[in-house]
mmCIF file of C-alpha atoms and ligand atoms in Angstrom:
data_model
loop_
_atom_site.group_PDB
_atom_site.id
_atom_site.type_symbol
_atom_site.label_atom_id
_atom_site.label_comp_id
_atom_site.label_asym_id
_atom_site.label_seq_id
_atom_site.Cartn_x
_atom_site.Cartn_y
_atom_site.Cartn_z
ATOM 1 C CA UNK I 25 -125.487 126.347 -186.230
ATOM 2 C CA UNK I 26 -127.518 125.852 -182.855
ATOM 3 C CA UNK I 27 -126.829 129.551 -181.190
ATOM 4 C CA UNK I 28 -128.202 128.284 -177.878
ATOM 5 C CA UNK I 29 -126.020 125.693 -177.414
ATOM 6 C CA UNK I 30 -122.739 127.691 -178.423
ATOM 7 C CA UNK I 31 -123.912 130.188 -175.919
ATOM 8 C CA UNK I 32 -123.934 127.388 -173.188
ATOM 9 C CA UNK I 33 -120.728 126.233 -174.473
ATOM 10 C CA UNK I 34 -119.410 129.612 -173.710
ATOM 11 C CA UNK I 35 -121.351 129.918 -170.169
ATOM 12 C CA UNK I 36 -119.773 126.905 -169.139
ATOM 13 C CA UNK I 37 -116.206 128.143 -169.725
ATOM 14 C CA UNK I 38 -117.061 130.916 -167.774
ATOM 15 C CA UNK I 39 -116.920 128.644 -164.951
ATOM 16 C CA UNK I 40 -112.874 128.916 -165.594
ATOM 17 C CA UNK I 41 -112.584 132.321 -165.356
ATOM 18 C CA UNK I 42 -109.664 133.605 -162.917
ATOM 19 C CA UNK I 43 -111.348 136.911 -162.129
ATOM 20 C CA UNK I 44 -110.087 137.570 -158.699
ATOM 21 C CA UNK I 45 -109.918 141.465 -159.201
ATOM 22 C CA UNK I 46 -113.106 142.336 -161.457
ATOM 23 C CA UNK I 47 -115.176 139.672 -160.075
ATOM 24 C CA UNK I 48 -116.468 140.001 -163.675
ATOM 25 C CA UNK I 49 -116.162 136.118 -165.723
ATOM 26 C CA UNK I 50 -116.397 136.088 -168.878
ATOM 27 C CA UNK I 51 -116.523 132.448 -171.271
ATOM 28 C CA UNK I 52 -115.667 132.295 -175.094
ATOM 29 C CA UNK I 53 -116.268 129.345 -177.652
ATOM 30 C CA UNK I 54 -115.026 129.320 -180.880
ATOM 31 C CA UNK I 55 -117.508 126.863 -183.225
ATOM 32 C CA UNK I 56 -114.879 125.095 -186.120
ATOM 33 C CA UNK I 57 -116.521 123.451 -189.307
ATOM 34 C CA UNK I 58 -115.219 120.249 -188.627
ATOM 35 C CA UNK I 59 -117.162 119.652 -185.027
ATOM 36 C CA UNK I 60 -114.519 120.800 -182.845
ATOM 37 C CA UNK I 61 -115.190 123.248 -180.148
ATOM 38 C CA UNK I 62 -112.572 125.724 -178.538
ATOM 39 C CA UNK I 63 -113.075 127.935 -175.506
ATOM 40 C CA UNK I 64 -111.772 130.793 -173.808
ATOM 41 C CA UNK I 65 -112.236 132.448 -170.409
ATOM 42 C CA UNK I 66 -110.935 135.639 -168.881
ATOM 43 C CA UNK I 67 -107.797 135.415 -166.806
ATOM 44 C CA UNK I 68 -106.583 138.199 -164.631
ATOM 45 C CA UNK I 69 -103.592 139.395 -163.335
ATOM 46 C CA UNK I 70 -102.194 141.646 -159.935
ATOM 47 C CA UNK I 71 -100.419 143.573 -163.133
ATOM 48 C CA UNK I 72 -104.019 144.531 -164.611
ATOM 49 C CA UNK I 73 -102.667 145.050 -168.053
ATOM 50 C CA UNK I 74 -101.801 141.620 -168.365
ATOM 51 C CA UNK I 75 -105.240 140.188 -167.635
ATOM 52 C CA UNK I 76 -106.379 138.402 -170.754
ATOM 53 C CA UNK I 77 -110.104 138.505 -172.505
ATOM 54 C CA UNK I 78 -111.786 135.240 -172.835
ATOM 55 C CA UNK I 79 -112.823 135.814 -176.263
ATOM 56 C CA UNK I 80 -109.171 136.653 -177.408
ATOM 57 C CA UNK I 81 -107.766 133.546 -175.405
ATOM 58 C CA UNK I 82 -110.402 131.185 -177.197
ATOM 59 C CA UNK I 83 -109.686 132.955 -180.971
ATOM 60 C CA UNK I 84 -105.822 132.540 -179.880
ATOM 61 C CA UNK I 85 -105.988 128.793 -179.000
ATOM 62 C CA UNK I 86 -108.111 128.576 -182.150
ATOM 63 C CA UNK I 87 -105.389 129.676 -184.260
ATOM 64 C CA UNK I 88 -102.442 128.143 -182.233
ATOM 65 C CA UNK I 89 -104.123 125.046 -183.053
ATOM 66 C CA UNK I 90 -103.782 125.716 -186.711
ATOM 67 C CA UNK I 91 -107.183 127.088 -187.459
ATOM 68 C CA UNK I 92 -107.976 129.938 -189.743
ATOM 69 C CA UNK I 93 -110.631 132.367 -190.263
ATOM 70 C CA UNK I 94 -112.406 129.807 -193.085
ATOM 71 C CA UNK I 95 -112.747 127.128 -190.476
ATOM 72 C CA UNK I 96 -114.681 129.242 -188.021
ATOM 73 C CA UNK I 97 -118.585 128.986 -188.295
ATOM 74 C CA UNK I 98 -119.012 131.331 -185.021
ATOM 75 C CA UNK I 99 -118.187 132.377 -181.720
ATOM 76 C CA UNK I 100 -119.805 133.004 -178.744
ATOM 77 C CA UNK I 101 -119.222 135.352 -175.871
ATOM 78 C CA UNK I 102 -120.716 135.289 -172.869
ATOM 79 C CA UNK I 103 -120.628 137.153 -169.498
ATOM 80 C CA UNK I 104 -123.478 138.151 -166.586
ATOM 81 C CA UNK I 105 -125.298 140.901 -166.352
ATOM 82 C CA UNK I 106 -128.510 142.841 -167.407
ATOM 83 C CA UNK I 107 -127.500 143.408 -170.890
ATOM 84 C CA UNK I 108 -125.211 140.850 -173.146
ATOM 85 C CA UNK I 109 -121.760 141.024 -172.435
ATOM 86 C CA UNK I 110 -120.019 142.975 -175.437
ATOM 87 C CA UNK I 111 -115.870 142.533 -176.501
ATOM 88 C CA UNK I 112 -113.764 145.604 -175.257
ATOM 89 C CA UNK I 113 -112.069 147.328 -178.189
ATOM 90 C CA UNK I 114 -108.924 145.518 -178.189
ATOM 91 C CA UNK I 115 -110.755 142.012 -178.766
ATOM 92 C CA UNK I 116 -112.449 143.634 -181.759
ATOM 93 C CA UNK I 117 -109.823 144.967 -183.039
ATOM 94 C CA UNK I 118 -108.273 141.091 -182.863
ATOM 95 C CA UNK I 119 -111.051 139.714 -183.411
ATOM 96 C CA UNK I 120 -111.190 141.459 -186.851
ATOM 97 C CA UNK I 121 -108.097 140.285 -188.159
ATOM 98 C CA UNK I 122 -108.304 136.682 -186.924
ATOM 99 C CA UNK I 123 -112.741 136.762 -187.666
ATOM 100 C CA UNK I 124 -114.151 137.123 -191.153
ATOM 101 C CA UNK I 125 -116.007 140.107 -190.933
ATOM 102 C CA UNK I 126 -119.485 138.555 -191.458
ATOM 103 C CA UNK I 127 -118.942 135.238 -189.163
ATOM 104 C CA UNK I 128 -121.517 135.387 -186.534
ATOM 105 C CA UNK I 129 -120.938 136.677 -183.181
ATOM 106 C CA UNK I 130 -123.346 135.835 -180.644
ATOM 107 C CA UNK I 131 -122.768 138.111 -177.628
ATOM 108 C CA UNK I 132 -124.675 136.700 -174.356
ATOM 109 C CA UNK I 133 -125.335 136.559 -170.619
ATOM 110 C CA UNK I 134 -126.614 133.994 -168.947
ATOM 111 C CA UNK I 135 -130.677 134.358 -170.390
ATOM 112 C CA UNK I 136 -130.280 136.006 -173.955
ATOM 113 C CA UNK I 137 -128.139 135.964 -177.219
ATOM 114 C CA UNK I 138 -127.713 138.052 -179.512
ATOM 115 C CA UNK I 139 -126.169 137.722 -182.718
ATOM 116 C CA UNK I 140 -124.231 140.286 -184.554
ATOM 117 C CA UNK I 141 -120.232 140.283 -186.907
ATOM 118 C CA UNK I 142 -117.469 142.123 -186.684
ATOM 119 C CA UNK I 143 -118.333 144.485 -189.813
ATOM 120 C CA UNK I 144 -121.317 145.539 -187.182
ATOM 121 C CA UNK I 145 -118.791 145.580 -184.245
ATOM 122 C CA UNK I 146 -115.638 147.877 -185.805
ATOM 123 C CA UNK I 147 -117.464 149.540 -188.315
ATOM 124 C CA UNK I 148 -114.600 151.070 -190.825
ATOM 125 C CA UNK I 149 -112.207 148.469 -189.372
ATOM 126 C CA UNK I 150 -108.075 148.648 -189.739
ATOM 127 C CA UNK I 151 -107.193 145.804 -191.351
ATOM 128 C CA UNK I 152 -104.023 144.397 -193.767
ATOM 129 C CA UNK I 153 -105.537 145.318 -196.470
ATOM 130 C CA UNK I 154 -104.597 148.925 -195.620
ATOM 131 C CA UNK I 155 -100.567 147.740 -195.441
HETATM 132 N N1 THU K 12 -113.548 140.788 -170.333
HETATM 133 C C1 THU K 12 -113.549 139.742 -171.199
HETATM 134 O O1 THU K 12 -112.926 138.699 -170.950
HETATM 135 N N2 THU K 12 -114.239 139.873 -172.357
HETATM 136 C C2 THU K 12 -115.076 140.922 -172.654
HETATM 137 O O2 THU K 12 -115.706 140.910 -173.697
HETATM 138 C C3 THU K 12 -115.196 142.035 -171.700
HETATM 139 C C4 THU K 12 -114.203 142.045 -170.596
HETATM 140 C C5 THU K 12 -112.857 140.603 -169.038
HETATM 141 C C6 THU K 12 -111.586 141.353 -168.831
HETATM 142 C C7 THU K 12 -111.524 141.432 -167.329
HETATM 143 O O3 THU K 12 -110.962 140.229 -166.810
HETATM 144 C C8 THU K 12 -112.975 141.485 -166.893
HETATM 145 O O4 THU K 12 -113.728 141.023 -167.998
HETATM 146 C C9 THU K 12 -113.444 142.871 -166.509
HETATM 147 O O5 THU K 12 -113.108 143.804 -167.464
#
């Protein structure tokens, strides 16, 4: 899996963002084991609670588009900044159900990567196997 390129996958679907209030963008790209690429970027709203993460919109479409967590190879997050852009708490918890817990995560602005997993992310995770 070429990290760099996912990275400017996600960077580029930054360019979508609707960030009107935050002036924040943030990109997402999901990597799939059979070539396919899906992305995510943020999109606000006047009614701030219904503004949407990039990351969660690109693991959504993922799944709406029949996916599941053993078809996923990575994703990639990406936003600006001095340090890599990192998922707010709600996307990890999401993130955790829909991710397995050691898919890479490569967390990014626009010069470096990182790459980390959602076991590193929400250590001592809530997940179904609790229910
Ligand atoms: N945001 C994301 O899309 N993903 C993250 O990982 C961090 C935050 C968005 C939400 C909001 O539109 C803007 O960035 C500022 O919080």
């Amino acid at each position: 899996m070429d990290y760099q390129d996912l990275m400017n996958r996600a960077l580029e679907a930054r360019k979508n963002a609707y960030n009107p209030y935050s002036n924040y963008g943030v990109g997402a790209c999901v990597a799939l084991k059979d070539g396919t690429f899906i992305v995510g970027a943020n999109i606000e709203n006047a009614a701030y609670g219904s503004t949407m993460c990039a990351e969660r919109n690109a693991i959504y479409a993922t799944y709406s588009q029949g996916y599941r967590r053993n078809d996923i190879l990575a994703i990639a997050i990406a936003g600006k900044g001095d340090d890599v852009c990192t998922p707010c708490g709600a996307c990890r918890q999401v993130l955790a159900e829909l991710l397995d817990k050691h898919t890479p995560v490569i967390l990014s602005n626009e010069e470096k990567y990182i790459v980390t997993n959602m076991e590193e992310l929400l250590p001592r995770m809530f997940t179904g196997e609790f229910l």
